[in-house]
Coordinates of C-alpha atoms and ligand atoms in Angstrom, one line a residue:
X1 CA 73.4 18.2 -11.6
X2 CA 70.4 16.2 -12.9
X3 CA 67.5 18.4 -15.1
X4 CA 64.5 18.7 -14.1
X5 CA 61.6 18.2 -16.9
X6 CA 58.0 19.5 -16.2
X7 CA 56.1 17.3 -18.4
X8 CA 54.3 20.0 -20.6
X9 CA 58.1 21.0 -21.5
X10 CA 59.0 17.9 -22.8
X11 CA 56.7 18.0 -26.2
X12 CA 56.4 15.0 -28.2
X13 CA 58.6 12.6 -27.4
X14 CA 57.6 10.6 -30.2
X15 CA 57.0 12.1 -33.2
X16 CA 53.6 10.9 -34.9
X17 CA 52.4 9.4 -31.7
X18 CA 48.8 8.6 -31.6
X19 CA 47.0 11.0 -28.8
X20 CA 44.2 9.0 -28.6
X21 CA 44.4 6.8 -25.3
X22 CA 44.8 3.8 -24.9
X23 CA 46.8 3.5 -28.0
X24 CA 49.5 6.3 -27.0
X25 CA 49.8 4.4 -24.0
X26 CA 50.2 0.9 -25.4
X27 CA 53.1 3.1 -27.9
X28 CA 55.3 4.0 -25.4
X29 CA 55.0 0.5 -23.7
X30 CA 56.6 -0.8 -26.3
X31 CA 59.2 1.6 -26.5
X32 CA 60.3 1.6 -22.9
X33 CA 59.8 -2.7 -23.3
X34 CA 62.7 -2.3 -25.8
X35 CA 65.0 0.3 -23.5
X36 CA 64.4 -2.5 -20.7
X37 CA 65.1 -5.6 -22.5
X38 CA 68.6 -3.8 -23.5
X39 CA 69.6 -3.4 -20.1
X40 CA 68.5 -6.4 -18.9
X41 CA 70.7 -7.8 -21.6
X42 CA 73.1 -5.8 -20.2
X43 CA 72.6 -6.7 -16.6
X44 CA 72.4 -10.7 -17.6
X45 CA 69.0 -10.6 -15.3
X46 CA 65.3 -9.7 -15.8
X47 CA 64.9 -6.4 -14.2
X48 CA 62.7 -6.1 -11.3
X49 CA 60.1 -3.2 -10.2
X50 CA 58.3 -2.6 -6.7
X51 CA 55.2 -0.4 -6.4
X52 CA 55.4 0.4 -2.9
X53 CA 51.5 1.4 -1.4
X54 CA 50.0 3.3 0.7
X55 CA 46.1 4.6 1.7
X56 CA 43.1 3.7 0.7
X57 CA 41.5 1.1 -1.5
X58 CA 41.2 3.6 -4.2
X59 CA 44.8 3.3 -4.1
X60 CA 45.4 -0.2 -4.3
X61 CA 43.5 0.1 -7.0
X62 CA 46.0 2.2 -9.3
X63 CA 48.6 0.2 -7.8
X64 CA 47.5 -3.0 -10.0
X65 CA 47.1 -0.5 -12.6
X66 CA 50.8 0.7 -12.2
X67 CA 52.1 -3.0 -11.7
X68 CA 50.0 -3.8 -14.7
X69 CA 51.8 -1.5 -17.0
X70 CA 55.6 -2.1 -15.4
X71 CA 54.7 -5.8 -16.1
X72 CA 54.2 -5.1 -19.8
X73 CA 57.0 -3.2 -20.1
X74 CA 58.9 -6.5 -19.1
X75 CA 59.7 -5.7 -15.2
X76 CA 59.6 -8.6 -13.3
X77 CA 57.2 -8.0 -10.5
X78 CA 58.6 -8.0 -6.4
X79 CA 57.9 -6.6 -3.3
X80 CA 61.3 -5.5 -2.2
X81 CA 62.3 -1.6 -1.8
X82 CA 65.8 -2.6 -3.5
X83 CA 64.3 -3.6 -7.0
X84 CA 65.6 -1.8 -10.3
X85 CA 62.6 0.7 -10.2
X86 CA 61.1 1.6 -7.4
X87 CA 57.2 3.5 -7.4
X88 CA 56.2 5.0 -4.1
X89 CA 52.1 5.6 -4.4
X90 CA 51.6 8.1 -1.5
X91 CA 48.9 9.1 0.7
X92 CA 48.3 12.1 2.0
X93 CA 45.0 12.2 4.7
X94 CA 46.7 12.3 8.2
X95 CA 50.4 13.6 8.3
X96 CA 51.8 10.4 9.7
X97 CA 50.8 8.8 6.1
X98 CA 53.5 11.5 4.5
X99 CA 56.5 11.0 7.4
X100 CA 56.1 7.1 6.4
X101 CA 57.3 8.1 2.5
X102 CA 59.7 10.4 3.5
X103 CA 61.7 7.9 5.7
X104 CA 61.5 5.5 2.9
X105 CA 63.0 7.8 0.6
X106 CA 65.8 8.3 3.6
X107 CA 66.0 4.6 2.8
X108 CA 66.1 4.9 -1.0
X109 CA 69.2 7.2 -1.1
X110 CA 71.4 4.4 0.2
X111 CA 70.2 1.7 -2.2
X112 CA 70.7 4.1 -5.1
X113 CA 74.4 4.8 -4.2
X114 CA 74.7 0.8 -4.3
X115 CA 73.0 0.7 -7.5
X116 CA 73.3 4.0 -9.7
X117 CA 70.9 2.3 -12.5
X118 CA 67.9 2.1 -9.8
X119 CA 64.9 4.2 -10.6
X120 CA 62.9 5.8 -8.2
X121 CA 59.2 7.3 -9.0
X122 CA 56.9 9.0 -6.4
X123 CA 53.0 9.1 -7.8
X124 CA 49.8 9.2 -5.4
X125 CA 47.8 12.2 -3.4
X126 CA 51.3 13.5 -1.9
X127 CA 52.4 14.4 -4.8
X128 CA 49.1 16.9 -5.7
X129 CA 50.3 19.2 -2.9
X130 CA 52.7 22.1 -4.2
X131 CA 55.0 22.3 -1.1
X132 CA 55.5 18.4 -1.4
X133 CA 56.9 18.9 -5.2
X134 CA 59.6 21.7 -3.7
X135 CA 60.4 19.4 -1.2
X136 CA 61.4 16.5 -3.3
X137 CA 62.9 18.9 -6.1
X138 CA 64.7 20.7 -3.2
X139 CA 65.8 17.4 -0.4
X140 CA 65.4 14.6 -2.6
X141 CA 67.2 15.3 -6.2
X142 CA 67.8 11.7 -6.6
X143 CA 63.5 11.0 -7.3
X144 CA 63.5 10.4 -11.3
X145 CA 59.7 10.5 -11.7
X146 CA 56.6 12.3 -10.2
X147 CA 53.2 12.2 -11.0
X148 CA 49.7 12.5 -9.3
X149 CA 46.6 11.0 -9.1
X150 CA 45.1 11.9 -12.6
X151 CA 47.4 10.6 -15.4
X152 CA 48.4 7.1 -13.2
X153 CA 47.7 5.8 -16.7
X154 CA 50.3 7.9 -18.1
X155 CA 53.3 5.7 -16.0
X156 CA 54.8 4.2 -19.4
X157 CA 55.5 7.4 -21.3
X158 CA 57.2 9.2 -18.2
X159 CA 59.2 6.5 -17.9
X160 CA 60.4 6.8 -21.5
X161 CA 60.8 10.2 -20.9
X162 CA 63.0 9.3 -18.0
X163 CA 65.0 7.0 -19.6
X164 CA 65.5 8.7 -22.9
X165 CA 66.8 12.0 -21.1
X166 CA 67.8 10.7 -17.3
X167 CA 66.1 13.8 -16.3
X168 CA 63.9 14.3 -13.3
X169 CA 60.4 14.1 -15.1
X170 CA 57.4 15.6 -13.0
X171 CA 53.9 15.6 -14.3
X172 CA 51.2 16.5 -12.0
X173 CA 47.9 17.9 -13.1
X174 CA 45.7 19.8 -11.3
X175 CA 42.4 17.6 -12.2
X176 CA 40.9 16.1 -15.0
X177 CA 37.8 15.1 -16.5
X178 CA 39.2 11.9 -18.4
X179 CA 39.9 8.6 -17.0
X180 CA 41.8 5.8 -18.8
X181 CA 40.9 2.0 -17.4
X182 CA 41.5 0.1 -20.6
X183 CA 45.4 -0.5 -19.9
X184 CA 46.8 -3.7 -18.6
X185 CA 46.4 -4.4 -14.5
X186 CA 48.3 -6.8 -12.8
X187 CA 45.6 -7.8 -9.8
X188 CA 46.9 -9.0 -6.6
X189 CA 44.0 -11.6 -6.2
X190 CA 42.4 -13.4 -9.0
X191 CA 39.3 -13.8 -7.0
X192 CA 38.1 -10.4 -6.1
X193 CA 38.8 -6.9 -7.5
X194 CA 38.3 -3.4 -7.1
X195 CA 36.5 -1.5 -9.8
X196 CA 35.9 2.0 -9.4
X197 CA 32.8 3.4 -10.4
X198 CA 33.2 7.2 -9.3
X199 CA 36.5 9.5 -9.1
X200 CA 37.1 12.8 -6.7
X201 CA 35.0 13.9 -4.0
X202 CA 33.0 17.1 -3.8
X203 CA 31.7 16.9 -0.3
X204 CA 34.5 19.0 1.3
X205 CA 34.6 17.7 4.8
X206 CA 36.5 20.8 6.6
X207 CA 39.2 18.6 8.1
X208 CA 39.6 16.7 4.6
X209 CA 42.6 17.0 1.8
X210 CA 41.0 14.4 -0.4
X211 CA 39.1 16.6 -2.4
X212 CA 42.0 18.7 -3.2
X213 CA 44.5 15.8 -4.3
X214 CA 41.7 13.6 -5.9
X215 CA 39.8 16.7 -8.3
X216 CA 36.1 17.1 -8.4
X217 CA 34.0 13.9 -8.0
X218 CA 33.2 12.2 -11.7
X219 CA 30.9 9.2 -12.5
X220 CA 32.1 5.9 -14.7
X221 CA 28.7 5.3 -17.0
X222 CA 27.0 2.3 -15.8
X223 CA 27.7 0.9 -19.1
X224 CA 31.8 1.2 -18.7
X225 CA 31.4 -0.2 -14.9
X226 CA 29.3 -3.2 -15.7
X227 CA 31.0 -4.0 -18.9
X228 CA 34.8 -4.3 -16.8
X229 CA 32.7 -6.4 -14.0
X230 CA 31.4 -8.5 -17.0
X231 CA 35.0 -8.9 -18.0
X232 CA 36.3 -9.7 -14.6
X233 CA 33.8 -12.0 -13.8
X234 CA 34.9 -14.1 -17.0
X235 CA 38.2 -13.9 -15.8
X236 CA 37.3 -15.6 -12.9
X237 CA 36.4 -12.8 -10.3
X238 CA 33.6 -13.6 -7.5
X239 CA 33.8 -10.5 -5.9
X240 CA 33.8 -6.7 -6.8
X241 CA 34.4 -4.1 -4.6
X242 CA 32.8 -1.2 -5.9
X243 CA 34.6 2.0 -5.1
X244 CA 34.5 5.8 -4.2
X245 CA 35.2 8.5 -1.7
X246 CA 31.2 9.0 -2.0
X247 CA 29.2 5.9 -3.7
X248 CA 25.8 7.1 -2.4
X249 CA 26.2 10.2 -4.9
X250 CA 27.3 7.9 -7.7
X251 CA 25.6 8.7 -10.6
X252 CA 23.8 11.8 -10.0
X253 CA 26.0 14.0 -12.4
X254 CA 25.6 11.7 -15.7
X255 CA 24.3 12.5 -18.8
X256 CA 21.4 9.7 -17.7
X257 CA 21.6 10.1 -14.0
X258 CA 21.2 7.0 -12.2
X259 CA 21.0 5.8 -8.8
X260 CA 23.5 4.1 -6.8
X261 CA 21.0 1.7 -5.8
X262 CA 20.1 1.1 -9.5
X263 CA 23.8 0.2 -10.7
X264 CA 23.9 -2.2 -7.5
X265 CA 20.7 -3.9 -9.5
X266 CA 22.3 -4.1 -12.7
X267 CA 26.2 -5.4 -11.2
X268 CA 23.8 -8.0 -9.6
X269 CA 22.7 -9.5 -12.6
X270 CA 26.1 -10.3 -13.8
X271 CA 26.0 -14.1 -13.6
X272 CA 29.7 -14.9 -12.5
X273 CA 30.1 -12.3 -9.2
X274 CA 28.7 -13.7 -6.2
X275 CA 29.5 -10.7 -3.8
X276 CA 29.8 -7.3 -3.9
X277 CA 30.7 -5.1 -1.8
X278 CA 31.3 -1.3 -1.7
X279 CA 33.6 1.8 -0.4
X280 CA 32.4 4.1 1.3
X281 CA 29.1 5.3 1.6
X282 CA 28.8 8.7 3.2
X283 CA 25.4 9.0 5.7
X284 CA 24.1 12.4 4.1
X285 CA 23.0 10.2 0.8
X286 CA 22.3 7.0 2.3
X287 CA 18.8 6.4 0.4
X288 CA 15.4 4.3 1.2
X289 CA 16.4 2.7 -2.0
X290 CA 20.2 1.2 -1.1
X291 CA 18.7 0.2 1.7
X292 CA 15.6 -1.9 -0.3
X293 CA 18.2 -3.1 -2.5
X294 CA 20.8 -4.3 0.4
X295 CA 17.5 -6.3 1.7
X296 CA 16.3 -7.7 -1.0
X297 CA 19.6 -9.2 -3.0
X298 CA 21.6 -12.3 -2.4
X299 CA 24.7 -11.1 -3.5
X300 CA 25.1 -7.3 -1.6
X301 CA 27.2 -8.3 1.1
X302 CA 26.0 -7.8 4.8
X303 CA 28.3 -5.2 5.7
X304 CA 28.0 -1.6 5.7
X305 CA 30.5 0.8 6.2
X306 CA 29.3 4.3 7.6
X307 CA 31.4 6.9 8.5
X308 CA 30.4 8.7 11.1
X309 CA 33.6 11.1 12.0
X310 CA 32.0 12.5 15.5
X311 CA 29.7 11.7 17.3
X312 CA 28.7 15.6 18.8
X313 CA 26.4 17.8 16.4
X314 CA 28.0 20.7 16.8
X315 CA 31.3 19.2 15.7
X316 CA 29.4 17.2 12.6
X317 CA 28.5 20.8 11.9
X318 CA 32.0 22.7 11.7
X319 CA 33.3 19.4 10.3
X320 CA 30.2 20.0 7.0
X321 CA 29.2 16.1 7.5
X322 CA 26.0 17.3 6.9
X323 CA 24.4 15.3 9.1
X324 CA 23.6 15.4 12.8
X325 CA 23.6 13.0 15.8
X326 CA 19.7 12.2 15.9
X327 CA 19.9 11.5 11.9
X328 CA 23.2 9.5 12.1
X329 CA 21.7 7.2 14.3
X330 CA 17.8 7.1 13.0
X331 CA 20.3 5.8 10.0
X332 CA 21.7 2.8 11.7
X333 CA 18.5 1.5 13.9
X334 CA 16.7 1.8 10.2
X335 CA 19.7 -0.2 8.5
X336 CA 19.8 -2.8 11.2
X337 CA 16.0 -2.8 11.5
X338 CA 15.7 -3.3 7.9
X339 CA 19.1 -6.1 7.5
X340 CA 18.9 -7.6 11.0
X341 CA 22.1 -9.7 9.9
X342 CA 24.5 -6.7 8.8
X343 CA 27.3 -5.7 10.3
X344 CA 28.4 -1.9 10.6
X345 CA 31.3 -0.3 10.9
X346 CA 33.1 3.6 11.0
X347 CA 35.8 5.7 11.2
X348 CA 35.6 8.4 13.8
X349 CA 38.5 11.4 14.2
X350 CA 39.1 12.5 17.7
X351 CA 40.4 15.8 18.4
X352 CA 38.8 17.8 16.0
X353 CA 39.3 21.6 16.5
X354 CA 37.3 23.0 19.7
X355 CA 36.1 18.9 21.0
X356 CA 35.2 19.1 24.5
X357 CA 34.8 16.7 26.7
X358 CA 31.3 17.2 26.1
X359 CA 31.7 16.6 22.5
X360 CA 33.7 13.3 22.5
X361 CA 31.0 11.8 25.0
X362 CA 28.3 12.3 22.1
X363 CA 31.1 10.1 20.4
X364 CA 31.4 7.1 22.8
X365 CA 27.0 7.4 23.4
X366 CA 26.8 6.7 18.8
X367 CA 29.6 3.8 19.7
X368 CA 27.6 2.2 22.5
X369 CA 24.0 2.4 20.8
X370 CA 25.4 1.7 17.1
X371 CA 27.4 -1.1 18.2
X372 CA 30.1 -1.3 15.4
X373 CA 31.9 -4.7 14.9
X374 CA 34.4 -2.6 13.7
X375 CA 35.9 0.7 13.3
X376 CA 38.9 2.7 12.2
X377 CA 39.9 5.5 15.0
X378 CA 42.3 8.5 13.9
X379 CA 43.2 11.6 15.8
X380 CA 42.6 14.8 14.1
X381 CA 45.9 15.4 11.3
X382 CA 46.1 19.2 10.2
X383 CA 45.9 18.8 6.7
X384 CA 47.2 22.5 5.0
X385 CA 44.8 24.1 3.0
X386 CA 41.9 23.1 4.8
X387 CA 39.6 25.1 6.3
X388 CA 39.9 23.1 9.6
X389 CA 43.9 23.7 9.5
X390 CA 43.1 27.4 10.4
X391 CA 40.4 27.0 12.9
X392 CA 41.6 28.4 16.6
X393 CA 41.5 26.2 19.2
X394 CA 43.8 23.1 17.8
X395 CA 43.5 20.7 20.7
X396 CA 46.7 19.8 22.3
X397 CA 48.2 15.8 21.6
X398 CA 47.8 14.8 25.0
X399 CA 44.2 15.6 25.6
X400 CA 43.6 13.8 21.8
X401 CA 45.8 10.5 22.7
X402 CA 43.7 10.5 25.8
X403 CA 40.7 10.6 24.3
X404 CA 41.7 8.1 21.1
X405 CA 42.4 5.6 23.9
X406 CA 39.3 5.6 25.1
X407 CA 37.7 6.0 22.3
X408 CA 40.1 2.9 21.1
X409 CA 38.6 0.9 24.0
X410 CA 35.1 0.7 24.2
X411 CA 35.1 0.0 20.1
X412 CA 37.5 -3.4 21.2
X413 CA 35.2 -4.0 23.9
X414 CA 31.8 -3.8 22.0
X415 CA 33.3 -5.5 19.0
X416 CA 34.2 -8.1 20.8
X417 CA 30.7 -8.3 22.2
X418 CA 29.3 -8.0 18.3
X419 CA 31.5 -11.2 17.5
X420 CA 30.3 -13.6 19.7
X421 CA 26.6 -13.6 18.2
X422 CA 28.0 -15.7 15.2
X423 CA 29.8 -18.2 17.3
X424 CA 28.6 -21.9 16.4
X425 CA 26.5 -21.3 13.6
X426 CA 27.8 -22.5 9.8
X427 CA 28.7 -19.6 7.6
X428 CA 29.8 -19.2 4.0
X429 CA 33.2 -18.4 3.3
X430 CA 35.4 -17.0 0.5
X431 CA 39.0 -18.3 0.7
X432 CA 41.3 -15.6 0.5
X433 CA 45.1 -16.6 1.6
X434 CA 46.8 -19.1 3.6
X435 CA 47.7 -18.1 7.2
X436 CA 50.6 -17.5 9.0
X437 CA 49.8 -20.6 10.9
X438 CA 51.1 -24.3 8.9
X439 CA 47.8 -25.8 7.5
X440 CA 45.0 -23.5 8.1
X441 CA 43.8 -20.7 5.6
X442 CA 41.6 -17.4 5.8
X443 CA 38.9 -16.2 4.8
X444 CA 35.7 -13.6 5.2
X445 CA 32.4 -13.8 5.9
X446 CA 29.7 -11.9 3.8
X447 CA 30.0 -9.1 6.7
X448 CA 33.7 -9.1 6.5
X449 CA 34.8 -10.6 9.3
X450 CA 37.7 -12.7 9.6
X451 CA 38.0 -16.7 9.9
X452 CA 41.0 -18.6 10.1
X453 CA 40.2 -22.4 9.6
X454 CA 42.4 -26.1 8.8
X455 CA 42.5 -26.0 4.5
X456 CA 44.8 -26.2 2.2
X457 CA 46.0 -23.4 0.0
X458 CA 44.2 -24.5 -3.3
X459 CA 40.8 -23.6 -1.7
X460 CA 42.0 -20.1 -2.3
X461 CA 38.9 -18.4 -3.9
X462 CA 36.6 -20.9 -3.0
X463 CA 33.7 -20.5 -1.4
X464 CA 33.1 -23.1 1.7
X465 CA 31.0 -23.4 4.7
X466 CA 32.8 -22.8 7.7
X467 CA 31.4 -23.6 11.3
X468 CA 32.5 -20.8 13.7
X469 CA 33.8 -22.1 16.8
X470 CA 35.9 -19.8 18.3
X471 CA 35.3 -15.8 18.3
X472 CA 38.3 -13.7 19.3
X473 CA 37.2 -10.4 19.1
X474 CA 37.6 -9.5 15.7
X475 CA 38.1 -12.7 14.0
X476 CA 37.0 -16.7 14.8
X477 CA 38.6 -19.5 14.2
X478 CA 36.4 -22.4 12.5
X479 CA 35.9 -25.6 11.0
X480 CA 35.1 -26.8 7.4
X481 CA 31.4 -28.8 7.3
X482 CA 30.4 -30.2 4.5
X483 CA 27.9 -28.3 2.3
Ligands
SAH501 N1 35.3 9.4 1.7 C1 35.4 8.7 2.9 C2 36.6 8.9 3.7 C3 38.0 8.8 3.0 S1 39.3 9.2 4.1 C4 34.2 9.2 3.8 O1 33.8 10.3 3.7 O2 33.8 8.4 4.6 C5 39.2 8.0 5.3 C6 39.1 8.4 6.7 O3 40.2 9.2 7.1 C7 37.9 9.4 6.9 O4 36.7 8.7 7.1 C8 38.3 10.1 8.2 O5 37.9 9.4 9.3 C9 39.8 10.0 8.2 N2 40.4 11.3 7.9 C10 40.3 12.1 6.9 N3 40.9 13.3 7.1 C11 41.5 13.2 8.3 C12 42.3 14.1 9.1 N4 42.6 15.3 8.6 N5 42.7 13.7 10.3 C13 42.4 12.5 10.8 N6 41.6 11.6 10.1 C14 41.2 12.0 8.8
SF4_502 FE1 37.0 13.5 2.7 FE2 34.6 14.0 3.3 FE3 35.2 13.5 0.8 FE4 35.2 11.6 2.5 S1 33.4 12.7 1.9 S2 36.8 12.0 1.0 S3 35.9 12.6 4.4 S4 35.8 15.3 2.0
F3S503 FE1 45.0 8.7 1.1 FE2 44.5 9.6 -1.3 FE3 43.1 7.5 -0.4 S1 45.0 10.8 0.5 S2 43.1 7.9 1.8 S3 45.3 7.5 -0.8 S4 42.4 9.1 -1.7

């Protein structure tokens, strides 16, 4: 029967390995480069690799990170479950996120009996949870490789572990108060990147697993974020997505605190990025100053997306938003007051422990006077270990898929209403892919929305003007005009 290897059991695995990072890192890339070029020799083919996603953008983030180093090891990079490694990186926020990776792995077991020299990881907020670690070690003996959220950079060394003693290698750490962002990163666009500028969460939203499975919440310095957007936009990049669970507390924990707000200011100078855009911005830190700054810069894209969970007080209250009805919406008319042309959308949970009736009404009154052009609905997901997870009065499925599908229908119906404004008038666009339909290509608007128009696949991270013709709920079709 295969080992298993907790990490710290292993020792060094090289002797004399540097411990500073990157360089440890960059080490053992080279060493599992070597292991792979052998079998590929062996096989008569490159060997592929798969990093499989799921979640957030936070996420999709350490995915590029994780195809980045694969890459450099000399994996050929595909999209297909059946490749010579494959790296699950899980999400954990609402149960239905977790069945997803277990029926995958249900998957997994066949392809591994067809090819016995497959490797299969698992990595990502699942795999912070204890009882998902017995699981795997108990149900799925065929996983090779685990790790978590805090050592993603740590990929190419477990994988030399792996390969060196065919063990089952797990390496999950509780949290951490290093980062490592200097490795290589294989981005999926060449146009537009991620760049986190904040790790963790602290806010503790009773429903919420995130700040268990992501640590406490940690600041980048300014100088290490604007330095990697200086980088990308020399490679090229026109738009950075600037991300964290809580961007308006960004900064407040440095050595030289700084504002949110301020670091906007500075990533605006940077000559090559034309857009920015950020993830997420919780309503309890939503300053004066953001708000100034949104106005007054030409790059800050008009979009703005605000949580707001419930829309009932007394809910907002159990759930620790820290925020109530009357604020959440002073918030908004002040936004759109103050940037007339954003857009704004949410996420909303229905079903929260003890919602009445009464409750999810206060919901649909935020959604009819906000006016969202979008938003994500979920019903409530027990997450365990969460104070909300113990709270009596779970509300029953029905009564929440009720709800969700009304909830579900007045944000279509307003959204759809939001869309039309923009019909007819000429809007910038950045070129982002080609669309399923032959001869036409899609793109975004500075407030996010969707437009599929006739081009041609080299515009692809261009920016053109795009006439809107045609809105269809939550997208329009368009036409090129001239600039
Ligand atoms: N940090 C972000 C949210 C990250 S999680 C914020 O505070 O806005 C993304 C979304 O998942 C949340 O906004 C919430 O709507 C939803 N979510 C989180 N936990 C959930 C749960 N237990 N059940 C259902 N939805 C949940
Ligand atoms: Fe979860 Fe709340 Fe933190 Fe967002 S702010 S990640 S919802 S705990
Ligand atoms: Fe999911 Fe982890 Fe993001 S739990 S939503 S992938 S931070």
């Amino acid at each position: 029967m295969k080992k298993i290897r907790e990490m710290q059991a292993v020792g060094d695995l090289i002797p004399g390995a540097p411990f500073e990072e990157p360089e440890r890192q960059l080490l053992f890339m080279d060493k599992c480069r070597e292991l792979i070029e052998e079998k590929a020799k062996a096989a008569g083919r490159p060997l592929t690799a798969a990093v499989i996603n799921f979640g957030c953008q936070m996420n999709a983030r350490d995915a590029e990170k994780l195809r980045g180093i694969l890459k450099q090891i000399g994996y050929e990079i595909i999209e297909e479950e059946t490749a010579d490694f494959v790296l699950y990186n899980t999400c954990t926020v609402r149960d239905n996120a977790n069945q997803k990776v277990y029926g995958r792995l249900g998957y997994q077991k066949t392809f591994k009996k067809q090819n016995p020299e497959m490797i299969v990881a698992l990595c990502g907020c699942m795999m912070q949870e204890p009882e998902v670690i017995e699981k795997i070690k108990k149900s799925y003996r065929f996983v090779d490789i685990i790790f978590g959220t805090h050592n993603v950079y740590r990929l190419a060394e477990l994988l030399y572990a792996h390969l060196t003693s065919k063990s089952m290698i797990i390496d999950v750490w509780k949290d951490t108060d290093s980062s490592v962002e200097t490795l290589p990163v294989d981005r999926k666009y060449t146009f537009k990147s991620g760049v986190n500028i904040m790790y963790g969460c602290n806010n503790f939203c009773s429903y919420c697993i995130v700040p268990y499975v992501r640590g406490r919440e940690r600041s980048r310095t300014p100088e290490e974020i604007l330095s990697e957007c200086r980088k990308l936009a020399d490679e090229g990049i026109v738009e950075v997505m600037l991300l964290g669970q809580n961007v308006n507390s960004y900064g407040k924990n440095l050595e030289n605190p700084i504002s949110f707000a301020q670091l906007l200011r500075e990533v605006e100078k940077i000559d090559g990025i034309k857009r920015i855009r950020f993830m997420t911005s919780h309503p309890k830190d939503l300053s004066d100053e953001l708000i100034q700054v949104m106005k007054e810069s030409k790059k800050i894209c008009r979009h703005l997306h605000l949580p707001l969970q419930s829309g009932s007080s007394r809910i907002l209250k159990i759930m620790n938003r820290r925020y109530d009805k009357e604020k959440y919406l002073a918030l908004a008319e002040k936004i759109k007051r103050e940037i007339p042309d954003i857009a704004l959308t949410t996420d909303i949970i229905v079903g929260f422990p003890g919602e009445t009736e009464e409750d999810f009404e206060e919901t649909l009154d935020v959604v009819r006077k906000v006016r969202y052009s979008s938003a994500f609905t979920f019903i409530y997901s027990k997450r365990t270990g969460t104070p909300a997870a113990a709270m009596e009065d779970q509300i029953p499925e029905e009564v929440s898929k009720e709800r969700f599908g009304r909830l579900l229908a007045l944000v279509q119906e307003i959204a759809a209403e939001e869309c039309v404004h923009l019909t007819g008038q000429v809007q910038q666009v950045l070129v982002e892919t080609t669309s399923n339909h032959e001869g036409m290509v899609s793109g975004r608007l500075s407030n996010n929305m969707v437009v599929h128009f006739p081009g041609a696949e080299d515009q692809i991270g261009n920016f053109v003007n795009v006439r809107l013709d045609e809105a269809k709920g939550f997208y329009y079709i368009g036409t090129q005009v001239e600039s």
